[in-house]
């Protein structure tokens, strides 16, 4: 994709062909980049290694061929894609000063970040429904949560979020970019890119706001409802130890949802209060949001889920 950069000149506007943006990470603290690359590299390797290990374990261990673990596999694949979309480019900027990114690559990165983030949220919703059926309707669980349910849920997750977030990079790519092509960010977020345009970006920002909060908000409401019903059902359980067992089956999932929502909330607050917070803080939090949840998700499940822990131990013994 190619665009024209419009630059001020004595004769109104002159045009020059432009085919890339320049990503300037941490404009106020560029000297920190080499040091920051070390923990980011560690988190990236941890996230990739943990998720790949989890996927291989679920694939090889027959006892894990169940809908709940298939949904967990979907979450791991989304985490891997988010990491690969963002972090290698960030590290290339830190290590090799590779700041340039083509227009097409920038808007592709924007699409993947927006769509896969909402896909993760929707996957958490599907997992919450799985736990709701398992605890509130255990006798009907085998007939409701089937392999066909997982296939339909996966199609819904990909189609809903892919289609509704696709207009964001499309709208941004159709803008005219004037005066500069320097993005003061490590990644191509819609706000960072579109504000370089000399066109009116009101509709662009409004669509992202409405689509983002509609998708994430509806998922969050359904997740809260699911866990409300789960808690209500658990409190009615009289048998000794049954309550702890019921809560244990959804404990890992609840921790991941809580962490995902907390990180996202912090990121939103820092962006809203951008004028009171150094601009480098939201940039760093945005990067960490693509690293910390992917790194912790498989670890939390691996530590708290006996079947996965045993599967990983078997896998390690084979190596």
Short mmCIF file of C-alpha atoms in Angstrom, two decimals:
data_model
loop_
_atom_site.label_atom_id
_atom_site.label_comp_id
_atom_site.label_asym_id
_atom_site.label_seq_id
_atom_site.Cartn_x
_atom_site.Cartn_y
_atom_site.Cartn_z
CA UNK A 1 0.00 0.00 0.00
CA UNK A 2 1.31 3.43 -0.82
CA UNK A 3 0.24 6.85 0.29
CA UNK A 4 1.21 10.45 -0.46
CA UNK A 5 2.63 12.65 2.26
CA UNK A 6 1.46 16.26 2.03
CA UNK A 7 4.01 18.77 3.28
CA UNK A 8 3.74 22.50 3.85
CA UNK A 9 5.50 24.60 1.24
CA UNK A 10 5.36 28.17 -0.04
CA UNK A 11 3.11 27.04 -2.88
CA UNK A 12 0.29 25.72 -0.68
CA UNK A 13 0.97 21.92 -0.75
CA UNK A 14 3.57 19.80 -2.48
CA UNK A 15 3.41 16.05 -2.62
CA UNK A 16 6.04 13.37 -2.15
CA UNK A 17 5.45 9.62 -2.30
CA UNK A 18 5.58 7.93 1.09
CA UNK A 19 5.34 4.21 1.73
CA UNK A 20 6.16 3.91 5.42
CA UNK A 21 5.80 5.26 8.94
CA UNK A 22 8.55 5.68 11.52
CA UNK A 23 7.93 4.25 15.00
CA UNK A 24 9.61 6.27 17.76
CA UNK A 25 9.45 4.27 20.99
CA UNK A 26 9.60 6.18 24.27
CA UNK A 27 10.46 9.58 22.77
CA UNK A 28 11.52 10.95 26.18
CA UNK A 29 13.56 7.94 27.33
CA UNK A 30 15.17 6.41 24.24
CA UNK A 31 18.37 5.73 26.18
CA UNK A 32 16.44 3.15 28.26
CA UNK A 33 15.51 1.01 25.27
CA UNK A 34 18.46 -1.40 25.37
CA UNK A 35 17.94 -2.08 29.08
CA UNK A 36 14.20 -2.47 28.65
CA UNK A 37 14.72 -4.98 25.84
CA UNK A 38 16.14 -7.52 28.34
CA UNK A 39 12.98 -8.06 30.48
CA UNK A 40 10.80 -7.78 27.37
CA UNK A 41 12.85 -10.49 25.65
CA UNK A 42 12.52 -12.72 28.70
CA UNK A 43 8.74 -12.22 28.85
CA UNK A 44 8.45 -12.85 25.11
CA UNK A 45 10.39 -16.13 25.32
CA UNK A 46 8.39 -17.13 28.40
CA UNK A 47 5.07 -16.38 26.68
CA UNK A 48 6.01 -18.25 23.50
CA UNK A 49 7.52 -21.22 25.33
CA UNK A 50 4.67 -21.58 27.83
CA UNK A 51 1.93 -21.36 25.19
CA UNK A 52 3.65 -23.72 22.75
CA UNK A 53 4.21 -26.20 25.60
CA UNK A 54 0.55 -25.98 26.58
CA UNK A 55 -0.62 -26.50 22.99
CA UNK A 56 1.64 -29.53 22.49
CA UNK A 57 0.54 -30.99 25.84
CA UNK A 58 -3.16 -30.68 24.97
CA UNK A 59 -2.51 -32.11 21.49
CA UNK A 60 -0.56 -35.15 22.72
CA UNK A 61 -2.48 -35.94 25.93
CA UNK A 62 -5.69 -37.80 25.01
CA UNK A 63 -7.27 -37.09 28.42
CA UNK A 64 -7.14 -33.36 27.57
CA UNK A 65 -9.15 -33.76 24.36
CA UNK A 66 -12.17 -32.06 25.90
CA UNK A 67 -14.04 -28.83 25.02
CA UNK A 68 -12.66 -26.89 28.00
CA UNK A 69 -9.07 -27.55 26.90
CA UNK A 70 -9.89 -26.85 23.25
CA UNK A 71 -11.05 -23.38 24.31
CA UNK A 72 -7.84 -22.97 26.30
CA UNK A 73 -5.92 -23.93 23.14
CA UNK A 74 -7.77 -21.20 21.23
CA UNK A 75 -6.75 -18.69 23.90
CA UNK A 76 -3.11 -19.80 23.61
CA UNK A 77 -3.14 -19.45 19.82
CA UNK A 78 -4.54 -15.92 20.11
CA UNK A 79 -1.84 -15.06 22.67
CA UNK A 80 0.90 -16.37 20.37
CA UNK A 81 -0.42 -14.35 17.41
CA UNK A 82 -0.62 -11.16 19.50
CA UNK A 83 2.95 -11.63 20.74
CA UNK A 84 4.33 -12.32 17.26
CA UNK A 85 2.47 -9.34 15.80
CA UNK A 86 3.83 -6.79 18.26
CA UNK A 87 6.93 -7.85 20.19
CA UNK A 88 9.44 -8.83 17.43
CA UNK A 89 9.03 -5.39 15.84
CA UNK A 90 9.43 -3.67 19.22
CA UNK A 91 12.64 -5.62 19.90
CA UNK A 92 13.92 -4.84 16.39
CA UNK A 93 13.46 -1.13 17.16
CA UNK A 94 15.31 -1.51 20.47
CA UNK A 95 18.20 -3.62 19.13
CA UNK A 96 18.66 -2.54 15.50
CA UNK A 97 16.96 0.87 15.39
CA UNK A 98 14.57 -0.58 12.80
CA UNK A 99 11.97 2.14 13.13
CA UNK A 100 10.38 2.02 9.68
CA UNK A 101 7.18 0.09 9.03
CA UNK A 102 5.31 0.02 5.74
CA UNK A 103 1.76 1.34 5.45
CA UNK A 104 0.34 -2.12 4.78
CA UNK A 105 2.26 -3.70 7.68
CA UNK A 106 1.18 -0.91 10.03
CA UNK A 107 -2.52 -1.32 9.26
CA UNK A 108 -2.26 -5.11 9.34
CA UNK A 109 -0.72 -4.86 12.81
CA UNK A 110 -3.52 -2.49 13.83
CA UNK A 111 -6.16 -4.97 12.61
CA UNK A 112 -4.61 -7.97 14.38
CA UNK A 113 -4.22 -6.07 17.66
CA UNK A 114 -7.82 -4.81 17.67
CA UNK A 115 -9.46 -8.03 16.48
CA UNK A 116 -7.40 -10.51 18.49
CA UNK A 117 -7.80 -8.50 21.71
CA UNK A 118 -11.59 -8.72 21.38
CA UNK A 119 -11.30 -12.38 20.31
CA UNK A 120 -9.54 -13.10 23.61
CA UNK A 121 -12.32 -11.38 25.52
CA UNK A 122 -14.93 -13.41 23.60
CA UNK A 123 -12.98 -16.63 24.29
CA UNK A 124 -13.08 -15.83 28.01
CA UNK A 125 -16.86 -15.44 27.64
CA UNK A 126 -17.13 -18.89 26.00
CA UNK A 127 -14.98 -20.37 28.78
CA UNK A 128 -17.21 -18.72 31.40
CA UNK A 129 -20.27 -20.30 29.76
CA UNK A 130 -18.47 -23.66 29.80
CA UNK A 131 -17.89 -23.35 33.57
CA UNK A 132 -21.49 -22.15 34.10
CA UNK A 133 -22.90 -25.27 32.41
CA UNK A 134 -20.41 -27.54 34.21
CA UNK A 135 -21.42 -26.29 37.67
CA UNK A 136 -25.05 -25.20 37.26
CA UNK A 137 -26.17 -27.97 34.85
CA UNK A 138 -23.65 -30.80 35.32
CA UNK A 139 -25.97 -33.55 34.02
CA UNK A 140 -26.56 -31.67 30.77
CA UNK A 141 -22.89 -30.69 30.33
CA UNK A 142 -21.93 -33.58 27.97
CA UNK A 143 -24.83 -32.79 25.63
CA UNK A 144 -24.39 -28.98 25.63
CA UNK A 145 -20.61 -28.51 25.67
CA UNK A 146 -19.53 -30.72 22.79
CA UNK A 147 -16.87 -30.59 20.09
CA UNK A 148 -19.50 -29.04 17.82
CA UNK A 149 -20.06 -26.32 20.43
CA UNK A 150 -16.32 -25.53 20.38
CA UNK A 151 -16.31 -25.33 16.56
CA UNK A 152 -19.35 -23.02 16.53
CA UNK A 153 -17.89 -20.90 19.36
CA UNK A 154 -14.57 -20.56 17.49
CA UNK A 155 -16.33 -19.49 14.29
CA UNK A 156 -18.39 -16.97 16.28
CA UNK A 157 -15.31 -15.60 18.08
CA UNK A 158 -13.36 -15.11 14.84
CA UNK A 159 -16.25 -13.85 12.67
CA UNK A 160 -17.82 -11.42 15.15
CA UNK A 161 -14.62 -9.74 16.24
CA UNK A 162 -12.84 -9.88 12.89
CA UNK A 163 -15.73 -8.30 10.99
CA UNK A 164 -16.61 -5.63 13.56
CA UNK A 165 -12.99 -4.48 14.07
CA UNK A 166 -12.01 -4.56 10.39
CA UNK A 167 -13.39 -1.05 9.67
CA UNK A 168 -10.90 0.47 12.16
CA UNK A 169 -7.73 -0.06 10.05
CA UNK A 170 -9.72 0.46 6.83
CA UNK A 171 -10.95 3.88 7.98
CA UNK A 172 -7.46 4.77 9.19
CA UNK A 173 -5.81 3.67 5.93
CA UNK A 174 -8.15 5.85 3.85
CA UNK A 175 -7.07 9.06 5.60
CA UNK A 176 -4.61 11.55 4.07
CA UNK A 177 -1.41 11.79 6.07
CA UNK A 178 0.09 15.25 6.19
CA UNK A 179 3.22 17.00 7.41
CA UNK A 180 4.81 14.03 9.19
CA UNK A 181 4.87 10.24 9.27
CA UNK A 182 6.46 9.80 12.71
CA UNK A 183 4.40 7.68 15.12
CA UNK A 184 5.30 8.37 18.74
CA UNK A 185 4.64 4.81 19.79
CA UNK A 186 6.21 1.35 19.51
CA UNK A 187 3.17 -0.08 17.75
CA UNK A 188 0.57 1.09 15.23
CA UNK A 189 -2.39 1.90 17.44
CA UNK A 190 -5.31 3.59 15.72
CA UNK A 191 -5.03 6.76 17.81
CA UNK A 192 -1.28 7.12 17.29
CA UNK A 193 -1.57 6.70 13.52
CA UNK A 194 -4.80 8.53 12.70
CA UNK A 195 -3.86 11.68 14.59
CA UNK A 196 -1.10 12.23 12.00
CA UNK A 197 -3.79 12.72 9.38
CA UNK A 198 -4.94 16.12 8.14
CA UNK A 199 -8.49 14.75 7.70
CA UNK A 200 -11.25 14.79 10.29
CA UNK A 201 -10.84 11.63 12.38
CA UNK A 202 -13.95 12.04 14.54
CA UNK A 203 -15.84 9.16 12.91
CA UNK A 204 -12.73 6.96 13.03
CA UNK A 205 -12.34 7.48 16.78
CA UNK A 206 -16.07 7.20 17.43
CA UNK A 207 -16.30 3.87 15.61
CA UNK A 208 -13.37 2.40 17.56
CA UNK A 209 -14.84 3.61 20.85
CA UNK A 210 -18.32 2.23 20.13
CA UNK A 211 -17.11 -1.06 18.62
CA UNK A 212 -14.52 -1.65 21.34
CA UNK A 213 -16.83 -1.01 24.27
CA UNK A 214 -19.72 -2.88 22.63
CA UNK A 215 -17.61 -5.99 22.09
CA UNK A 216 -15.64 -5.92 25.34
CA UNK A 217 -18.57 -4.61 27.37
CA UNK A 218 -21.02 -7.28 26.21
CA UNK A 219 -18.44 -9.99 26.92
CA UNK A 220 -17.79 -8.62 30.39
CA UNK A 221 -21.51 -8.43 31.22
CA UNK A 222 -22.06 -12.06 30.15
CA UNK A 223 -18.97 -13.19 32.08
CA UNK A 224 -20.21 -11.42 35.25
CA UNK A 225 -23.66 -13.01 34.81
CA UNK A 226 -22.13 -16.47 34.36
CA UNK A 227 -20.07 -16.17 37.52
CA UNK A 228 -23.04 -14.75 39.44
CA UNK A 229 -25.04 -17.87 38.59
CA UNK A 230 -22.01 -20.05 39.42
CA UNK A 231 -21.58 -18.39 42.82
CA UNK A 232 -25.29 -18.74 43.55
CA UNK A 233 -25.18 -22.45 42.65
CA UNK A 234 -22.02 -23.07 44.69
CA UNK A 235 -23.50 -21.48 47.81
CA UNK A 236 -26.38 -23.97 47.67
CA UNK A 237 -24.05 -26.98 47.67
CA UNK A 238 -24.28 -28.81 51.02
CA UNK A 239 -21.91 -31.75 50.51
CA UNK A 240 -18.59 -31.52 52.31
CA UNK A 241 -15.73 -30.51 49.98
CA UNK A 242 -18.06 -30.11 47.00
CA UNK A 243 -17.99 -26.31 47.21
CA UNK A 244 -14.17 -26.21 47.15
CA UNK A 245 -14.08 -28.64 44.23
CA UNK A 246 -16.64 -26.59 42.27
CA UNK A 247 -14.76 -23.36 42.85
CA UNK A 248 -11.48 -25.07 41.96
CA UNK A 249 -12.77 -26.02 38.51
CA UNK A 250 -13.27 -22.36 37.57
CA UNK A 251 -10.61 -20.72 39.79
CA UNK A 252 -7.91 -20.61 37.10
CA UNK A 253 -10.31 -19.18 34.56
CA UNK A 254 -11.53 -16.51 36.98
CA UNK A 255 -7.93 -15.46 37.77
CA UNK A 256 -7.15 -15.03 34.06
CA UNK A 257 -10.31 -12.99 33.46
CA UNK A 258 -9.58 -10.79 36.47
CA UNK A 259 -6.01 -10.19 35.34
CA UNK A 260 -7.03 -9.53 31.72
CA UNK A 261 -9.68 -7.03 32.83
CA UNK A 262 -7.37 -5.32 35.34
CA UNK A 263 -4.55 -4.80 32.84
CA UNK A 264 -7.03 -3.51 30.27
CA UNK A 265 -8.61 -1.15 32.83
CA UNK A 266 -5.21 0.29 33.81
CA UNK A 267 -4.40 0.83 30.13
CA UNK A 268 -7.72 2.64 29.54
CA UNK A 269 -7.27 4.85 32.62
CA UNK A 270 -3.74 5.86 31.61
CA UNK A 271 -4.93 6.78 28.12
CA UNK A 272 -7.85 8.82 29.50
CA UNK A 273 -5.52 10.62 31.91
CA UNK A 274 -2.84 11.02 29.24
CA UNK A 275 -2.30 14.73 30.00
CA UNK A 276 -1.45 13.98 33.65
CA UNK A 277 0.80 10.98 32.91
CA UNK A 278 4.10 10.96 30.97
CA UNK A 279 3.38 9.78 27.38
CA UNK A 280 5.86 6.92 27.71
CA UNK A 281 3.77 5.22 30.44
CA UNK A 282 0.79 4.28 28.21
CA UNK A 283 3.24 3.09 25.53
CA UNK A 284 4.97 0.76 28.01
CA UNK A 285 1.65 -0.51 29.41
CA UNK A 286 0.42 -1.23 25.88
CA UNK A 287 3.49 -3.36 25.20
CA UNK A 288 3.19 -5.18 28.54
CA UNK A 289 -0.49 -5.90 27.82
CA UNK A 290 0.69 -7.92 24.80
CA UNK A 291 3.24 -9.79 26.93
CA UNK A 292 2.18 -10.37 30.54
CA UNK A 293 -1.25 -12.02 30.01
CA UNK A 294 0.14 -14.38 27.30
CA UNK A 295 3.00 -15.30 29.62
CA UNK A 296 0.79 -15.89 32.69
CA UNK A 297 -2.25 -17.59 31.10
CA UNK A 298 -0.64 -21.01 30.46
CA UNK A 299 1.36 -20.85 33.70
CA UNK A 300 -1.76 -20.27 35.82
CA UNK A 301 -3.57 -23.17 34.16
CA UNK A 302 -0.46 -25.37 34.32
CA UNK A 303 -0.01 -24.77 38.05
CA UNK A 304 -3.67 -24.96 39.09
CA UNK A 305 -4.99 -27.72 36.79
CA UNK A 306 -3.88 -31.22 37.77
CA UNK A 307 -4.57 -32.77 34.36
CA UNK A 308 -2.47 -30.17 32.53
CA UNK A 309 0.31 -30.43 35.10
CA UNK A 310 0.43 -34.20 34.66
CA UNK A 311 0.36 -33.82 30.86
CA UNK A 312 3.31 -31.40 30.95
CA UNK A 313 5.25 -33.78 33.20
CA UNK A 314 4.66 -36.62 30.72
CA UNK A 315 5.78 -34.38 27.86
CA UNK A 316 8.99 -33.43 29.68
CA UNK A 317 9.77 -37.09 30.38
CA UNK A 318 9.50 -37.86 26.66
CA UNK A 319 12.11 -35.23 25.79
#
